[in-house]
Coordinates of C-alpha atoms and ligand atoms in Angstrom, one line a residue:
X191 CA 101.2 133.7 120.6
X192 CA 102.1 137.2 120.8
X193 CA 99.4 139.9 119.8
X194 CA 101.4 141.4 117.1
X195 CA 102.7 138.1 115.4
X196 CA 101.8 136.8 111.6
X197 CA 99.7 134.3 111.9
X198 CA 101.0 131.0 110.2
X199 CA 99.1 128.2 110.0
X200 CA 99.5 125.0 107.7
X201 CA 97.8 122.0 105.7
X202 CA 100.2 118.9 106.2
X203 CA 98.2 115.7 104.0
X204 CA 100.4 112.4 104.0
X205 CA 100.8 111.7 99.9
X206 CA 99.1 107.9 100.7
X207 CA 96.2 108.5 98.2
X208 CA 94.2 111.2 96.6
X209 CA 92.5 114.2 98.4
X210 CA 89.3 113.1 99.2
X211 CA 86.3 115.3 100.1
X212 CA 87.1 115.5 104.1
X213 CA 91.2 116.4 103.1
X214 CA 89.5 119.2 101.1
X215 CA 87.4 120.2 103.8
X216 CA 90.4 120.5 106.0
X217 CA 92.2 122.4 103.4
X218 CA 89.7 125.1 102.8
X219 CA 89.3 125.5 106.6
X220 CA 92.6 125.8 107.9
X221 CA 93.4 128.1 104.6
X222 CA 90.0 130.3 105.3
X223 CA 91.0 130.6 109.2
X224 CA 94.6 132.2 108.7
X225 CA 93.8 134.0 105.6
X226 CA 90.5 135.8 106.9
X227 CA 93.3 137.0 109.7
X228 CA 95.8 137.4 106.2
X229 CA 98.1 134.7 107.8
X230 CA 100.4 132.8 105.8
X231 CA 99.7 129.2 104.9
X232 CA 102.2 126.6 104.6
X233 CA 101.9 123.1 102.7
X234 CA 103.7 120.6 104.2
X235 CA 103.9 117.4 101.9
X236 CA 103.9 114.6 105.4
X237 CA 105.6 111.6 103.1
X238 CA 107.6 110.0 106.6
X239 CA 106.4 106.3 105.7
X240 CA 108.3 105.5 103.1
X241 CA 106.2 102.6 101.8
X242 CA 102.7 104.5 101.6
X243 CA 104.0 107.5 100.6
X244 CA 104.0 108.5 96.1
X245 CA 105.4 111.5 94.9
X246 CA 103.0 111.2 92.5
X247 CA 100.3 111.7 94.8
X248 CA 102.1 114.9 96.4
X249 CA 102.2 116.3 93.1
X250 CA 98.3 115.3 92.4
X251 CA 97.7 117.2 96.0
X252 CA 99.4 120.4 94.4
X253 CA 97.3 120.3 91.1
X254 CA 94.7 119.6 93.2
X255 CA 94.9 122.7 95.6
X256 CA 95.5 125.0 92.9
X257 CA 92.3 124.0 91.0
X258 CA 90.0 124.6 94.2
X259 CA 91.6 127.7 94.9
X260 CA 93.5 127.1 97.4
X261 CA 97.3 129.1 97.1
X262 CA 99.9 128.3 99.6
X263 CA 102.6 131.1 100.5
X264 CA 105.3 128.7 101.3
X265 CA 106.0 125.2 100.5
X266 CA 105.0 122.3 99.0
X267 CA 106.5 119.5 97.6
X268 CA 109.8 120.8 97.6
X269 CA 112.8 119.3 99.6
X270 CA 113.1 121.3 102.8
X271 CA 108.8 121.0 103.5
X272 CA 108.9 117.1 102.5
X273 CA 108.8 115.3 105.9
X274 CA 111.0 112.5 103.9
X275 CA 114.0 114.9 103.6
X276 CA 113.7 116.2 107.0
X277 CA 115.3 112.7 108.8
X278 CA 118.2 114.6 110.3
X279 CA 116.0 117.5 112.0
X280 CA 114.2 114.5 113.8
X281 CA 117.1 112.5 114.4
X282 CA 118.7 116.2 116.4
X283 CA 115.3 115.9 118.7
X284 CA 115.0 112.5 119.3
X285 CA 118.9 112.8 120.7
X286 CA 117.7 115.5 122.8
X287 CA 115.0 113.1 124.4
X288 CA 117.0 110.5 125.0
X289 CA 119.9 113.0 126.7
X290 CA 116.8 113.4 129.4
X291 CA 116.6 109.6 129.9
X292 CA 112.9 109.1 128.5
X293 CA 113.2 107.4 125.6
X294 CA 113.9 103.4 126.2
X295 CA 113.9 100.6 123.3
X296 CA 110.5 98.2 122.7
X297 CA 110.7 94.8 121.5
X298 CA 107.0 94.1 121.8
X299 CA 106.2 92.6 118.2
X300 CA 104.5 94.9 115.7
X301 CA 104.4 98.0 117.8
X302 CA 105.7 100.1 115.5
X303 CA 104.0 99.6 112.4
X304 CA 101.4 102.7 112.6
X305 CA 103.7 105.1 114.6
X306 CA 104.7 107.3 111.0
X307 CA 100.7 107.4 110.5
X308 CA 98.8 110.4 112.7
X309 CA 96.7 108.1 114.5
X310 CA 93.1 108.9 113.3
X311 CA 90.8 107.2 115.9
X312 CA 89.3 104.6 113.6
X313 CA 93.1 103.1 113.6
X314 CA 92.4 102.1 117.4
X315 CA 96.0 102.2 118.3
X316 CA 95.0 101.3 121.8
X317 CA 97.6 102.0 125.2
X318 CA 101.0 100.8 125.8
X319 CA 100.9 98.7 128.6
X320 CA 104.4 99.6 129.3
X321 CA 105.7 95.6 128.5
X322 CA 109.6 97.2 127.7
X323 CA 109.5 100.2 130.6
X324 CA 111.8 97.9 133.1
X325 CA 113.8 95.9 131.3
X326 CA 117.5 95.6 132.6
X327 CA 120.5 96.5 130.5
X328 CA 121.0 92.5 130.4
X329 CA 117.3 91.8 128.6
X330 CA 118.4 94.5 126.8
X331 CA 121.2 93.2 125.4
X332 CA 119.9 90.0 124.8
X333 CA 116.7 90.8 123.3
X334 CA 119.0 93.0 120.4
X335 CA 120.4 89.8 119.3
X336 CA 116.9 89.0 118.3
X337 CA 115.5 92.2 116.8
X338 CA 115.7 95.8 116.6
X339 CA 113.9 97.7 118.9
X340 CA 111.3 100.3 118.4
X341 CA 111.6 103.6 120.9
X342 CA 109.4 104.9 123.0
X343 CA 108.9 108.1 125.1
X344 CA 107.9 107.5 129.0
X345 CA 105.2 109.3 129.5
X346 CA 103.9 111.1 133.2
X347 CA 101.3 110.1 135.4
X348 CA 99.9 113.5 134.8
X349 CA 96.8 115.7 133.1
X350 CA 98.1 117.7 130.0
X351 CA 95.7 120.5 129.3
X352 CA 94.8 122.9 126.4
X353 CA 92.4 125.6 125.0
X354 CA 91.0 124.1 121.8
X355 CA 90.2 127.2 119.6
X356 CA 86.9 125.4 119.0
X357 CA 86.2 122.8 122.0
X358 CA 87.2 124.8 124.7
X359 CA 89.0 123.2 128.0
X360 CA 90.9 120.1 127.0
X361 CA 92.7 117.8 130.1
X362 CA 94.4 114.1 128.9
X363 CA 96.3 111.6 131.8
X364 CA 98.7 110.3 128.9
X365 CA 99.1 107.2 130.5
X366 CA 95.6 106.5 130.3
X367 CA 94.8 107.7 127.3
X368 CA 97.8 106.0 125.2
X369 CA 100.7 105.1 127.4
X370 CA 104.3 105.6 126.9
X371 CA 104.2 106.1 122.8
X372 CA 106.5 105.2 119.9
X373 CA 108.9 108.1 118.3
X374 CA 111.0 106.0 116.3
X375 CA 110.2 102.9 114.3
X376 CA 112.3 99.9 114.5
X377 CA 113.2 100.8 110.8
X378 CA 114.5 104.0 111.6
X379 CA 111.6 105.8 110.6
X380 CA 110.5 108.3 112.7
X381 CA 107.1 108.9 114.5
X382 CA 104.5 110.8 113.2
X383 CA 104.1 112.6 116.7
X384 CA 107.7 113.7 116.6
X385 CA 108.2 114.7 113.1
X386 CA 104.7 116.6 113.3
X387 CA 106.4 118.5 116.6
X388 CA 109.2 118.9 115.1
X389 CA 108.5 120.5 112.2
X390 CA 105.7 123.0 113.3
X391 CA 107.7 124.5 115.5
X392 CA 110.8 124.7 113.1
X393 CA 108.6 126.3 110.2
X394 CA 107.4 128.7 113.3
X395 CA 103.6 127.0 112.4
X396 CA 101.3 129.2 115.5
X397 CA 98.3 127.6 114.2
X398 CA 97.2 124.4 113.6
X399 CA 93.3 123.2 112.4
X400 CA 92.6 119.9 111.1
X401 CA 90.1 116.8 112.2
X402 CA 88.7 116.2 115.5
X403 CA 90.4 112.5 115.2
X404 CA 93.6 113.9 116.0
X405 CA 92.1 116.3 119.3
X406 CA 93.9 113.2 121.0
X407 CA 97.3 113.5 120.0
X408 CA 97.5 117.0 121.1
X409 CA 98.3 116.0 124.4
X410 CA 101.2 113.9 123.6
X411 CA 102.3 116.5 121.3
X412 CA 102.1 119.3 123.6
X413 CA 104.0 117.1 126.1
X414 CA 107.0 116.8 123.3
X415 CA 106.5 120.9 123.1
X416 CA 107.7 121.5 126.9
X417 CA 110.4 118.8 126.5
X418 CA 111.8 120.1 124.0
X419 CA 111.1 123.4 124.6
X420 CA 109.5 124.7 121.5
X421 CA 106.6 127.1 121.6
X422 CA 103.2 125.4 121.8
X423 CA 100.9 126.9 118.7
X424 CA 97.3 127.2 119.2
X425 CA 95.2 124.0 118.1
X426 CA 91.9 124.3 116.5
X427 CA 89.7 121.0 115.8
X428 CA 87.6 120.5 113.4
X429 CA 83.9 118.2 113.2
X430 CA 84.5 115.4 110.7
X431 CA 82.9 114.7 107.6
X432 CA 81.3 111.0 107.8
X433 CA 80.0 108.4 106.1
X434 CA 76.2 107.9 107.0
X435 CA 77.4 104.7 109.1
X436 CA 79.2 107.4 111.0
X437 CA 82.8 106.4 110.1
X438 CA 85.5 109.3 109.0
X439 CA 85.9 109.5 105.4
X440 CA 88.7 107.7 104.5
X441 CA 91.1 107.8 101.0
X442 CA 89.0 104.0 100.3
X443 CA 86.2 106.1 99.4
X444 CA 87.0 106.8 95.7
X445 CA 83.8 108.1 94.9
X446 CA 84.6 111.2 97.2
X447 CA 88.1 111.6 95.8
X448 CA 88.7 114.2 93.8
X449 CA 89.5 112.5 90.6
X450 CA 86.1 111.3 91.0
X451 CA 84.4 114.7 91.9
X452 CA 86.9 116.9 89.2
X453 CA 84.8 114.4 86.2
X454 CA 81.5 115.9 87.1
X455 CA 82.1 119.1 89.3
X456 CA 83.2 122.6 89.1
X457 CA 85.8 123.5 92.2
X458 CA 83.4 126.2 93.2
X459 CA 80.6 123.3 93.5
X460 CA 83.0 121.2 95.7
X461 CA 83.7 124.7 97.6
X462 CA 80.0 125.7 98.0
X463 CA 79.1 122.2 99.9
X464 CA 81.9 122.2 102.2
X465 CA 81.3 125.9 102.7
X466 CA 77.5 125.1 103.4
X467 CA 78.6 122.1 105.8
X468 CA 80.4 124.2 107.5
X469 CA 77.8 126.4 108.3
X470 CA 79.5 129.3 106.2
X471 CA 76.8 130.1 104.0
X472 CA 73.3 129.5 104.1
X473 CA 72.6 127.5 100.5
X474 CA 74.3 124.8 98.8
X475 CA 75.8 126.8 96.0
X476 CA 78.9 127.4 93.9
X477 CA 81.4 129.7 95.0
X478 CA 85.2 130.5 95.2
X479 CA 87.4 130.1 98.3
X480 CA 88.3 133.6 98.4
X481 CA 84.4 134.9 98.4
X482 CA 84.7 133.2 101.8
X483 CA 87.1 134.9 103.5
X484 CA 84.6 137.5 104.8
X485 CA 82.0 135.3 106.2
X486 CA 85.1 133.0 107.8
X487 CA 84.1 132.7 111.7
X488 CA 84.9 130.0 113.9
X489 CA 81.5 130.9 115.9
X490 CA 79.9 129.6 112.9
X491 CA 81.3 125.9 112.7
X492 CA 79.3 123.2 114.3
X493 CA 80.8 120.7 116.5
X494 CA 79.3 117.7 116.2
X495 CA 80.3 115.3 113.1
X496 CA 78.9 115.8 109.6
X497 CA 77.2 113.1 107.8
X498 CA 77.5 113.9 104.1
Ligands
LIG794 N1 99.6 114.1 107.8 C1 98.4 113.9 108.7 C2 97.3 113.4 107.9 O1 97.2 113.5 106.7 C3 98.0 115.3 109.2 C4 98.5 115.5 110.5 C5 98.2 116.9 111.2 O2 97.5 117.7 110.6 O3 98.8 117.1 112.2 O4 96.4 112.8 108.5

């Protein structure tokens, strides 16, 4: 990122549910660390599955955002920032990837299925063993009698590396850590590491924060970057919040969604603990997202998981 350039960073939940206290946690975050530097922030509504996605629940995310105090400066759940009307933009890409000969069909049963999800690491997506990598234009052609294929990007024998803007040095071997990966489902839906590519660089995103879970999808999504050649933003992770047992907070949690917490809390209150989790201010107490913005530093964030 250039010195002199408006920082734009963006919030991007998947309409699959109710915000739930981590979602908000990741909200008030990634809006506190490019408004403190008077960024712009950018809601992006990520409805690609068609069969988990509501619109009602991208319109409860709205209302939901605007009572904590959260404002964004540019979309929503609006056509052009709604993943689900975006199927051409990734459709352009994907043709791009498959002009450089690394995109080859997959028949392996069920391989698709999570690929329009961002793979949070409790969803164990495991690596590719690269069943469909060799098949000949003749097992081709017969297998597509049978089925539809997924598609999958080949993926290097090769280290990708980043600077996480809160845990330092990053270096992945892609085909260790997941294998050649799925960018388009065998319904035609597109991957969630494509579309995600896609359409930060399109909406010019230089700054992206959300949950540790998805530190290891960077890789594969920086990879996508430099072949495609869109600029690379700057990644910030975040600790997540967990459940004693240790597991990520999940939208199954309904006592920690906010149509639970609205009943018996103020925003300020939900704002206050987050705030205080995050190491922001020193006592659980009520207070607005905006009272934040001076105390916003990313020294101040811990890094290991929070139990809440
Ligand atoms: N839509 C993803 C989710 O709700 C977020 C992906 C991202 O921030 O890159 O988990």
């Amino acid at each position: 990122m250039k010195p002199t350039e408006q920082i734009r960073g963006r919030f991007a939940p998947s309409p699959t549910g109710r915000m739930h206290l981590g979602n908000v946690y990741t909200a008030l975050l990634s809006w506190l660390s490019v408004k403190a530097q008077g960024g712009a922030w950018i809601l992006r509504i990520e409805d690609l599955d068609p069969q988990r996605s509501k619109a009602a629940y991208a319109e409860q995310i709205e209302d939901d955002l605007r009572w904590l105090g959260l404002p964004w400066d540019e979309g929503g759940n609006t056509p052009d920032y709604r993943q689900s009307t975006r199927t051409e933009l990734y459709a352009h890409y994907f043709r791009l990837l498959e002009q450089q000969g690394l995109v080859y069909p997959c028949f392996c049963r069920r391989a698709d299925i999570l690929a329009a999800q961002a793979p949070h690491v409790s969803d164990n997506h495991g690596v590719y063993a690269g069943t469909c990598r060799h098949l000949t234009p003749d097992d081709i052609a017969q297998k597509r009698t049978q089925r539809t294929p997924s598609y999958r990007l080949k993926v290097p024998n090769q280290s990708i590396k980043f600077d996480d803007g809160h845990y330092g040095a990053q270096s992945h071997n892609l085909q260790h850590m997941c294998g050649d990966f799925v960018v388009r489902r065998a319904d035609g839906v597109f991957a969630y590491q494509l579309a995600v590519v896609v359409d930060d660089a399109l909406m010019h995103i230089n700054q992206v924060v959300r949950g540790n879970d998805l530190l290891t999808s960077t890789p594969q999504q920086i990879y996508l970057y430099r072949l495609l050649g869109l600029e690379v933003p700057q990644f910030y992770h975040l600790p997540l919040l967990c459940s004693a047992s240790g597991e990520r907070l999940c939208k199954r949690d309904k006592s920690l969604d906010l149509g639970e917490l609205r009943k018996h809390r103020s925003a300020e209150e939900i704002i206050g603990e987050l705030a205080f989790l995050a190491h922001l201010i020193d006592k659980n107490e009520p207070i607005a997202p905006r009272e934040l913005l001076p105390l916003f530093d990313w020294q101040k964030i811990p890094h290991q998981n929070i139990i809440v």
